[in-house]
Coordinates of N, CA, C and O and ligand atoms in Angstrom, one line a residue:
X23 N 0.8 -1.2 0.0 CA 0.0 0.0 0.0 C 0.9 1.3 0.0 O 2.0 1.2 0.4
X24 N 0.4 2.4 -0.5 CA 1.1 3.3 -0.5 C 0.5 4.4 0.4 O -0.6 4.8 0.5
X25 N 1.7 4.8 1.0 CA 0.8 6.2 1.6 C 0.9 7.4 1.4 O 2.0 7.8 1.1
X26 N -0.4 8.4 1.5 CA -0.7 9.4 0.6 C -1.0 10.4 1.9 O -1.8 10.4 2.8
X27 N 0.3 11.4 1.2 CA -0.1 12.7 2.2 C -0.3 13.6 1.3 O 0.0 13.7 0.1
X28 N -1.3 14.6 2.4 CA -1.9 15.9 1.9 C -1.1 16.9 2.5 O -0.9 17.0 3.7
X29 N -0.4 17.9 1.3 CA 0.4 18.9 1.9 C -0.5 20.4 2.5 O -1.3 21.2 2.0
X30 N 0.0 20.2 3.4 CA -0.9 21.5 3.8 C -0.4 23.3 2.9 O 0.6 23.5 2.3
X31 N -1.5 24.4 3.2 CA -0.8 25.1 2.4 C -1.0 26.0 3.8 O -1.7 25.8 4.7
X32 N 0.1 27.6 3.5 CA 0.3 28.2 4.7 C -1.0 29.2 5.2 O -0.9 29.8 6.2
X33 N -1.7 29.2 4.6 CA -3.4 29.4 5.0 C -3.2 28.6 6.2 O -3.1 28.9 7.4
X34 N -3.2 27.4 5.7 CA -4.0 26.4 6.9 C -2.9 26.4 8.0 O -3.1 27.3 8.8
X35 N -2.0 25.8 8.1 CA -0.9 25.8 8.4 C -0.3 27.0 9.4 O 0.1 26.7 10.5
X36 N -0.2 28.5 8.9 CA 0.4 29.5 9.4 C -0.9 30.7 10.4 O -1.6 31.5 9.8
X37 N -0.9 30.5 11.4 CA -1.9 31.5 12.3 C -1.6 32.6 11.9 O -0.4 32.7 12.1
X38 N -2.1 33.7 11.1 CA -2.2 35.1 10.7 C -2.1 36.1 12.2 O -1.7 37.2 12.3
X39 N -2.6 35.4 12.9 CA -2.5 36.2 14.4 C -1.5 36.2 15.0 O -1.4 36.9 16.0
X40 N -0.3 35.3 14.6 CA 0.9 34.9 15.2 C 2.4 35.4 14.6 O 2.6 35.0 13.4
X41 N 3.2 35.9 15.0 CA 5.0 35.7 14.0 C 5.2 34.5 13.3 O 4.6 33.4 13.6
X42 N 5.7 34.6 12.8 CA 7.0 33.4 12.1 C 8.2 34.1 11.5 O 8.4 35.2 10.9
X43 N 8.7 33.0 12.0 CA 10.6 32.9 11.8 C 11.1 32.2 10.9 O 10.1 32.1 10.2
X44 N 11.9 31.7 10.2 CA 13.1 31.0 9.9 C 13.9 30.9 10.0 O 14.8 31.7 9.8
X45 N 13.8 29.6 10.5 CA 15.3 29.1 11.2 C 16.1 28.0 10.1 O 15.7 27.2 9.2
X46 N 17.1 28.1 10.4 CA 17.9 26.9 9.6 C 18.5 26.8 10.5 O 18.8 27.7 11.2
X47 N 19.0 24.8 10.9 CA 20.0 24.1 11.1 C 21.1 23.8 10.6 O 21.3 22.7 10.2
X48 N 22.4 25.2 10.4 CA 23.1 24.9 8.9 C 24.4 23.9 9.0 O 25.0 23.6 10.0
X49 N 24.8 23.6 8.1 CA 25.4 22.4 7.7 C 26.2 21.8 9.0 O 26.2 20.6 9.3
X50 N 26.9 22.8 9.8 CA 27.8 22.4 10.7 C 26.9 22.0 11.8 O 27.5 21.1 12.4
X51 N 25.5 22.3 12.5 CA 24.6 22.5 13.5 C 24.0 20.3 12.9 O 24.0 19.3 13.6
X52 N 23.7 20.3 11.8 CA 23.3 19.0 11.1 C 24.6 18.1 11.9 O 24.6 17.3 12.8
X53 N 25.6 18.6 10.9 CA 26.7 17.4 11.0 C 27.3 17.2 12.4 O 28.1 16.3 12.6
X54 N 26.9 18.0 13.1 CA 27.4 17.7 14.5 C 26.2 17.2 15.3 O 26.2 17.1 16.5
X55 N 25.4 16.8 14.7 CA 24.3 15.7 15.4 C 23.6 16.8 16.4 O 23.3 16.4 17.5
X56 N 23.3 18.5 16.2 CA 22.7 19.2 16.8 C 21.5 19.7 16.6 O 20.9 20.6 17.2
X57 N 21.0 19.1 15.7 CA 19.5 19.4 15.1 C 18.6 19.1 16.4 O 18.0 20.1 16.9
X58 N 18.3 17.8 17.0 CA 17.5 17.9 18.0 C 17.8 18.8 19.4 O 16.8 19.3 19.9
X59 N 18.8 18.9 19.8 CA 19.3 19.8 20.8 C 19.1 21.1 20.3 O 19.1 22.0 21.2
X60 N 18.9 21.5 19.0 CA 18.6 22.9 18.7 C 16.8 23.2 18.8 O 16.3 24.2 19.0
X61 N 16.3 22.1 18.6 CA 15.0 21.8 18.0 C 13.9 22.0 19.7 O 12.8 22.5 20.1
X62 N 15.6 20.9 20.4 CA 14.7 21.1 21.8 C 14.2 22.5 22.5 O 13.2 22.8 23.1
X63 N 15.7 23.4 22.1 CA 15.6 24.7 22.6 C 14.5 25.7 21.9 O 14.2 26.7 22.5
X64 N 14.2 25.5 21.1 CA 12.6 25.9 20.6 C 11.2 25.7 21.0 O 10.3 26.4 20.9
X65 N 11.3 24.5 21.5 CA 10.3 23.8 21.9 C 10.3 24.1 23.3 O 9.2 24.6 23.7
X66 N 11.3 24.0 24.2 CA 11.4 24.3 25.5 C 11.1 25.5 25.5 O 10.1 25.5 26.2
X67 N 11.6 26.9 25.1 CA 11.0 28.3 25.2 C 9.2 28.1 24.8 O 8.4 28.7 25.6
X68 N 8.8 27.6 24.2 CA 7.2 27.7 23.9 C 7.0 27.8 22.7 O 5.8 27.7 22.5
X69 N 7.7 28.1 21.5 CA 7.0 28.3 20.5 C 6.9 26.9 19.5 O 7.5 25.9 19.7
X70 N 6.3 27.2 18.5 CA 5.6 26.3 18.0 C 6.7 25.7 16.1 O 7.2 26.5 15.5
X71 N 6.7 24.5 15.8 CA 7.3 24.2 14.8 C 5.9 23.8 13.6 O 5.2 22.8 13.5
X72 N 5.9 25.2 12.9 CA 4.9 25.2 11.7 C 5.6 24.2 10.0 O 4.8 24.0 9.1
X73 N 7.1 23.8 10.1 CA 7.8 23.4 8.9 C 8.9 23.5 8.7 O 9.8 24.4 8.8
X74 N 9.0 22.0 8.4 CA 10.6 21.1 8.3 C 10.7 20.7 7.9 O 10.0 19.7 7.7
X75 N 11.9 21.2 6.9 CA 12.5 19.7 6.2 C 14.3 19.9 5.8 O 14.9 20.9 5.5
X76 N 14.7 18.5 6.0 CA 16.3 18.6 5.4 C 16.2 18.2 4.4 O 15.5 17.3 4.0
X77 N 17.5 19.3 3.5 CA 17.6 19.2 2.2 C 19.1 20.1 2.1 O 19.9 20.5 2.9
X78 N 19.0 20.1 0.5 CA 20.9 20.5 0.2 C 20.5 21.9 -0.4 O 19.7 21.6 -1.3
X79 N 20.8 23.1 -0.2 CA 20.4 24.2 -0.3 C 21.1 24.3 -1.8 O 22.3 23.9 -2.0
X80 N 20.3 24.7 -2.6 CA 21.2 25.0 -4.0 C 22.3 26.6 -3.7 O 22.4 27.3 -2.8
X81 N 22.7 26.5 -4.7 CA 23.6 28.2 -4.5 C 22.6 28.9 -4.9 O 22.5 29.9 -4.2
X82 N 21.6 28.9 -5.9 CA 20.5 29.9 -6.5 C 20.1 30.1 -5.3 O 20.7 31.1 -4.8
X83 N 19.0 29.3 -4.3 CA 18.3 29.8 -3.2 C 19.1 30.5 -2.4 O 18.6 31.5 -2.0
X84 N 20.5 30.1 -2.0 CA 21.3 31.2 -0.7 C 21.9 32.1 -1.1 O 22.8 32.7 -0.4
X85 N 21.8 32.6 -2.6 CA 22.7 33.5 -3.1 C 21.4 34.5 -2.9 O 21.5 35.7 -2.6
X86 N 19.9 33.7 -3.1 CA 18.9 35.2 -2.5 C 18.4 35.4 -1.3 O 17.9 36.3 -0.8
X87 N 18.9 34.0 -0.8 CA 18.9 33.9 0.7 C 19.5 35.3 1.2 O 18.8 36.2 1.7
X88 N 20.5 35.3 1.2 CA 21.8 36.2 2.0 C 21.7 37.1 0.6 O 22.9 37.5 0.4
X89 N 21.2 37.5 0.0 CA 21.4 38.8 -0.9 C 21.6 39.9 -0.5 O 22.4 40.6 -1.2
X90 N 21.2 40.4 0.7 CA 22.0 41.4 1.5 C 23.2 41.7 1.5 O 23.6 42.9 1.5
X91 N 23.7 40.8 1.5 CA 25.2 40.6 2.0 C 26.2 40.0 0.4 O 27.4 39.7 0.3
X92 N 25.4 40.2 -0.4 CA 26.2 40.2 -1.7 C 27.4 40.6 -2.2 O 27.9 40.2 -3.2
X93 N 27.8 41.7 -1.4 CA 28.9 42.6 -1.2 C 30.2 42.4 -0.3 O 31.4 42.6 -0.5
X94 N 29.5 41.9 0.5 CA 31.0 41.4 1.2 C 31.7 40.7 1.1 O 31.7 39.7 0.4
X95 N 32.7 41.0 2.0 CA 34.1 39.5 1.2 C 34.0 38.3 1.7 O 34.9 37.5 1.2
X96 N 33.1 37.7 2.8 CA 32.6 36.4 3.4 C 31.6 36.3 2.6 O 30.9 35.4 3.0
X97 N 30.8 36.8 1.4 CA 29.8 36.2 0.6 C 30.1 34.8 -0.1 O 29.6 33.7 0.1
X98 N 30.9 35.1 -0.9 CA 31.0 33.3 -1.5 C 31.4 32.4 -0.8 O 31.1 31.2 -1.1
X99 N 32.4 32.8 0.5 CA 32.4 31.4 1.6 C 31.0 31.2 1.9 O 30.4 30.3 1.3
X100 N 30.3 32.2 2.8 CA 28.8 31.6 3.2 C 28.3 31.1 2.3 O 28.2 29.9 2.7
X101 N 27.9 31.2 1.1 CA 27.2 30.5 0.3 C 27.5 28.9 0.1 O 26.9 27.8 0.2
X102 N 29.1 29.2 -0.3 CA 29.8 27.9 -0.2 C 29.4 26.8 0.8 O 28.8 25.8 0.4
X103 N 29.8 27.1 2.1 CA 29.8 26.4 3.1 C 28.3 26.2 3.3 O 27.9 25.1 3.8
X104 N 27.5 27.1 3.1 CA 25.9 26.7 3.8 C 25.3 25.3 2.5 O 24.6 24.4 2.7
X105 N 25.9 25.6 1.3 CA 25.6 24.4 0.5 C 26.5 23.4 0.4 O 26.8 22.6 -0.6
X106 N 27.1 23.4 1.7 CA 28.4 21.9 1.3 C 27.9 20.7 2.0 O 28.4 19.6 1.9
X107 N 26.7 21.0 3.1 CA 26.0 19.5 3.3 C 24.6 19.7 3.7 O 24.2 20.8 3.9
X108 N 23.8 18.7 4.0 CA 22.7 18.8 4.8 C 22.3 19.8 5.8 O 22.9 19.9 6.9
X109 N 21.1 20.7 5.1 CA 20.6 21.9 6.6 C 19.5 20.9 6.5 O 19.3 19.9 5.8
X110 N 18.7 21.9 7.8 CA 16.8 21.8 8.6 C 16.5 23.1 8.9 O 16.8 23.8 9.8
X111 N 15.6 23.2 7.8 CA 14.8 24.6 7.3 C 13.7 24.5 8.2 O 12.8 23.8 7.7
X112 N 13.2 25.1 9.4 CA 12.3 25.5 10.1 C 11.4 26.6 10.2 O 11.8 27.7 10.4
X113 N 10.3 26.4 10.1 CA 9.4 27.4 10.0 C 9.2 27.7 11.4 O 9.2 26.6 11.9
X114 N 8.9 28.8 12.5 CA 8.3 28.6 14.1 C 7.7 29.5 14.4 O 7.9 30.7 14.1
X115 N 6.6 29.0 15.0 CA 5.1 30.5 15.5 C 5.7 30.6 16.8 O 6.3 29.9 17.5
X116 N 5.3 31.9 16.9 CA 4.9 32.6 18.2 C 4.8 34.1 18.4 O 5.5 34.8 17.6
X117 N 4.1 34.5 19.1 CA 4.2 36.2 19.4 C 6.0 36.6 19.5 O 6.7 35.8 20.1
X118 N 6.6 37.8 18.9 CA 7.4 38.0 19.0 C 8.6 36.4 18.9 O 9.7 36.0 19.4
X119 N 7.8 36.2 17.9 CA 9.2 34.9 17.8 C 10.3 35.3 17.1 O 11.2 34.5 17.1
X120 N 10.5 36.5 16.5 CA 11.1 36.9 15.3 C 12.7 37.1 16.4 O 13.6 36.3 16.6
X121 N 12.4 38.1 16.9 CA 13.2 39.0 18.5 C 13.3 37.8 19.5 O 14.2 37.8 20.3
X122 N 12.3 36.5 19.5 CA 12.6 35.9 20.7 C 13.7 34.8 20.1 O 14.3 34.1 21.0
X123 N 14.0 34.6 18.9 CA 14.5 33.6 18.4 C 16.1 34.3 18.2 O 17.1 33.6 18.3
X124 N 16.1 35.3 18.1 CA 17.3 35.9 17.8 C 18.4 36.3 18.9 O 19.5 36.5 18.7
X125 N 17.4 36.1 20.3 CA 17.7 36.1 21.5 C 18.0 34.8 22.0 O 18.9 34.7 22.8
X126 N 17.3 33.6 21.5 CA 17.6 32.1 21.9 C 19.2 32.1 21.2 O 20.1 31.9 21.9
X127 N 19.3 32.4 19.8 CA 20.2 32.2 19.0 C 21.9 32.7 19.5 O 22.9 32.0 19.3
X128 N 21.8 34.0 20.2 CA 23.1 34.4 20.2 C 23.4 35.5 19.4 O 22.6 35.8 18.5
X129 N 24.5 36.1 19.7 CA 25.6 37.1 18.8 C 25.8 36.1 17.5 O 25.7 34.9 17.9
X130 N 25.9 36.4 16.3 CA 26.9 36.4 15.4 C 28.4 35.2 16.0 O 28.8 34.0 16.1
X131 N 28.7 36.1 16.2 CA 30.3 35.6 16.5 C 29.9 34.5 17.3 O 29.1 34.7 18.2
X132 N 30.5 32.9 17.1 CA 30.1 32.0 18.5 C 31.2 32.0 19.3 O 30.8 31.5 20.3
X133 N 32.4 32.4 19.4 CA 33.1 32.6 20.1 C 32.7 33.7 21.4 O 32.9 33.6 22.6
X134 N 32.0 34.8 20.6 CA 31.8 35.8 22.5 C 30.2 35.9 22.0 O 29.7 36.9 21.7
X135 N 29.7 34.9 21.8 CA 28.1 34.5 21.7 C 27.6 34.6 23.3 O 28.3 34.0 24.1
X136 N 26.7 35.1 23.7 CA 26.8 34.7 25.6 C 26.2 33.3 25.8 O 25.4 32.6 25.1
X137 N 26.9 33.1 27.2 CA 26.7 31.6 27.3 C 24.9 31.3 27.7 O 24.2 32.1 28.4
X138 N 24.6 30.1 27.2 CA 22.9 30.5 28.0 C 22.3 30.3 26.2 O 21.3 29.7 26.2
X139 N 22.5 30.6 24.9 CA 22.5 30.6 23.7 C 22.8 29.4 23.0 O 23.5 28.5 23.4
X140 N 22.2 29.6 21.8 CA 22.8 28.2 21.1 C 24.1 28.6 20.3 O 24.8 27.8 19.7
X141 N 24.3 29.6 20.4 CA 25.8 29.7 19.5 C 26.8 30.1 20.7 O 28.0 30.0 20.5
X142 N 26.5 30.6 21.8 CA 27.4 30.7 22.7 C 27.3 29.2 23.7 O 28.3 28.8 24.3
X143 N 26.6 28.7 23.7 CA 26.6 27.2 24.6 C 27.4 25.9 23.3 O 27.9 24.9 23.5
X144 N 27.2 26.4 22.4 CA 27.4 24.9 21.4 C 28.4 24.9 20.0 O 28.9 23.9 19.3
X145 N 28.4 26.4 19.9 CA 29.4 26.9 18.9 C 30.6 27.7 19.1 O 30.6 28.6 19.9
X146 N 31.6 27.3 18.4 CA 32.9 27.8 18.3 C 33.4 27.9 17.5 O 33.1 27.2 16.5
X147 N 34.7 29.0 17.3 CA 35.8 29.1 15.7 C 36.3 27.9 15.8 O 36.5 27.2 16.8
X148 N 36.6 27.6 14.4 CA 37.7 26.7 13.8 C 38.6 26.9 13.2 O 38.8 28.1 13.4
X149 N 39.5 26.5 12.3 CA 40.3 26.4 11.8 C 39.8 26.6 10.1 O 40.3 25.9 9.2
X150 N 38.8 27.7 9.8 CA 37.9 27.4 8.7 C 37.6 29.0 8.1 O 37.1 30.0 8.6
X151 N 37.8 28.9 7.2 CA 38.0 30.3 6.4 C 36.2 31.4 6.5 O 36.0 32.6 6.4
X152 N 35.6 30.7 6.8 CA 34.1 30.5 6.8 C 33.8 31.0 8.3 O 34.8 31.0 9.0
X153 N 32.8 31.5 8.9 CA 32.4 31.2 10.4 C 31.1 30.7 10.4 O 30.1 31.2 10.0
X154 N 31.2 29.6 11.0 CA 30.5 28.3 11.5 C 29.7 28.7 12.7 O 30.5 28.7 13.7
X155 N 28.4 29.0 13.1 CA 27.4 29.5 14.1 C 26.6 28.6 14.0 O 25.6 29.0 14.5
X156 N 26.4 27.3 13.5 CA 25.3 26.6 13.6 C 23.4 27.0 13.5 O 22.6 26.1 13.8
X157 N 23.3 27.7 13.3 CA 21.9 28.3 13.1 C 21.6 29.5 12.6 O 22.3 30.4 13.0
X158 N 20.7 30.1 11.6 CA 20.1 31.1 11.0 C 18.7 31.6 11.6 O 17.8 30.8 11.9
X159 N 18.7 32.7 11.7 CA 17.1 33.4 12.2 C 16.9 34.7 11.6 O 17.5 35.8 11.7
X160 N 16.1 34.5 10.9 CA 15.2 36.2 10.3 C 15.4 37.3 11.5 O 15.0 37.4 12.6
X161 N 16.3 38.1 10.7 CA 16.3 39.4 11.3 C 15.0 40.4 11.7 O 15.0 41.3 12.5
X162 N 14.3 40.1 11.0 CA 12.8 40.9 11.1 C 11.5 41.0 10.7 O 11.8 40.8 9.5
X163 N 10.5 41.1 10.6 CA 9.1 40.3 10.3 C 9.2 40.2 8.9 O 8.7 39.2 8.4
X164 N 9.6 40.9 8.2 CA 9.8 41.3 6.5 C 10.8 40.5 5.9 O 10.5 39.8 4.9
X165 N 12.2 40.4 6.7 CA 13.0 39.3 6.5 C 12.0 37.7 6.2 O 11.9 37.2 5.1
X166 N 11.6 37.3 7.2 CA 11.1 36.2 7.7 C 10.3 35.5 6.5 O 10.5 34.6 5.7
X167 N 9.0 36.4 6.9 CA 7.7 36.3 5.6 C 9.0 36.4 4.2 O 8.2 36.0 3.3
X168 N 10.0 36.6 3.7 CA 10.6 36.7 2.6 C 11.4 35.2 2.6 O 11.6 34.5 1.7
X169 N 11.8 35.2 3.8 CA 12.8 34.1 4.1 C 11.6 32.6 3.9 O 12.0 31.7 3.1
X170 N 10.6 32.4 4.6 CA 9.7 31.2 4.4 C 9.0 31.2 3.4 O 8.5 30.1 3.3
X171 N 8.7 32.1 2.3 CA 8.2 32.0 1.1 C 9.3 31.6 -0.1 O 9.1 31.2 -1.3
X172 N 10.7 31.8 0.8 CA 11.9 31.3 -0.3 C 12.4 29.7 0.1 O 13.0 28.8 -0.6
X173 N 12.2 29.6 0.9 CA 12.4 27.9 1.4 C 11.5 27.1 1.1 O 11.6 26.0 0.5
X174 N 10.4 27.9 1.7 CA 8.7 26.6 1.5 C 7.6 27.0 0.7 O 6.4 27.1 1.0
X175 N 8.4 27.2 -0.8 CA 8.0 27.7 -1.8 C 6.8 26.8 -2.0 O 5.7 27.3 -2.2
X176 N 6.8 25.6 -2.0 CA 5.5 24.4 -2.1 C 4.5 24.7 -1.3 O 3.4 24.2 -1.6
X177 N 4.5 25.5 -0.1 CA 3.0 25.7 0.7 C 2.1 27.0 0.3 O 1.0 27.1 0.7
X178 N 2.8 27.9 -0.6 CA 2.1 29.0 -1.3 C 1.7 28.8 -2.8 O 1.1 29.7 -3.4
Ligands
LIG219 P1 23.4 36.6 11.6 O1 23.5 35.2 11.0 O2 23.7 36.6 13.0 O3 22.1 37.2 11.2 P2 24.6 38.2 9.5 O4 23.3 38.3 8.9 O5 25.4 39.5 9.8 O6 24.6 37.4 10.9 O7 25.6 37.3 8.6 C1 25.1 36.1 8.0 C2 26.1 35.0 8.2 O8 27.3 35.4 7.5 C3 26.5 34.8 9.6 O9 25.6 33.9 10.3 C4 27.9 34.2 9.5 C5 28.4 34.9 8.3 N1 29.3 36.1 8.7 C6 28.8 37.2 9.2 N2 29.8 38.1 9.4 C7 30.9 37.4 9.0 C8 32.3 37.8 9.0 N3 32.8 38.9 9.4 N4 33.2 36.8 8.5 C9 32.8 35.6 8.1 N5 31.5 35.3 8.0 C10 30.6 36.1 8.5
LIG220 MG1 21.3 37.9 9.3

């Protein structure tokens, strides 16, 4: 027998009364077996997991992903590196999830990330031309709604 799922679309799916985020698990957060430990820390604060999935990010999608940032001289490492293995593209509701997720997440830098964060509790520099933070979060409600209509292009 085969089994047959119905995809939901973000009508159904996304509370209009609520934020959403995008989060990614990026390559190094995956390969270090931290996806559920990041997944937990989401869940444990309260908010809600609207959409997931792992997959290999093409360069087309993170080149408009990070379009912002097209300019600088870490643009083709990041792109590089965020498409050199398996992420987990997360969608997450909550009031103020946008600001509360960016707050779960940490500084930028994981090295003086504060501790208590997922990039200051689990992330560190390496020896890697790249900087490796284990996680992505929408900067801002406009980011967001831009960022989950570019990942989970199939629910619209
Ligand atoms: P964030 O991911 O905290 O929103 P950002 O949007 O400024 O940070 O940059 C996007 C990603 O680019 C960041 O997660 C890691 C990388 N990056 C940022 N600044 C960098 C730098 N100075 N050198 C190398 N990579 C950098
Ligand atoms: Mg950013």
């Amino acid at each position: 027998m085969t089994a047959k799922s119905v995809l939901l679309d973000a009508q159904q799916l996304l509370d209009p009364a609520l934020e959403h985020t995008l989060i990614i698990v990026k390559p190094d957060g995956f390969a270090r077996g931290l996806t559920g430990e990041i997944i937990r820390r989401i869940e444990s604060k309260g908010y809600t997991i609207k959409g997931l999935k792992l997959m290999v990010a093409s360069k087309e999608l993170l080149a408009e992903h990070y379009r912002d940032h097209k300019d600088k001289p870490f643009f083709p490492g990041l792109v590089e590196f965020m498409g050199s293995g398996p992420v987990v593209a997360i969608i997450v509701e909550g009031q103020r999830v946008v600001e509360g997720m960016r707050n779960l997440m940490g500084a930028t830098d994981p090295t003086t990330a504060a501790a208590g964060t997922i990039r200051g509790d689990l992330g560190r520099a390496w020896n890697t031309p790249h900087m490796e933070n284990l996680v992505h979060g929408s900067d801002s409600a406009d980011s967001a709604n831009r960022e989950i209509t570019l990942w989970f292009p199939e629910i619209y």
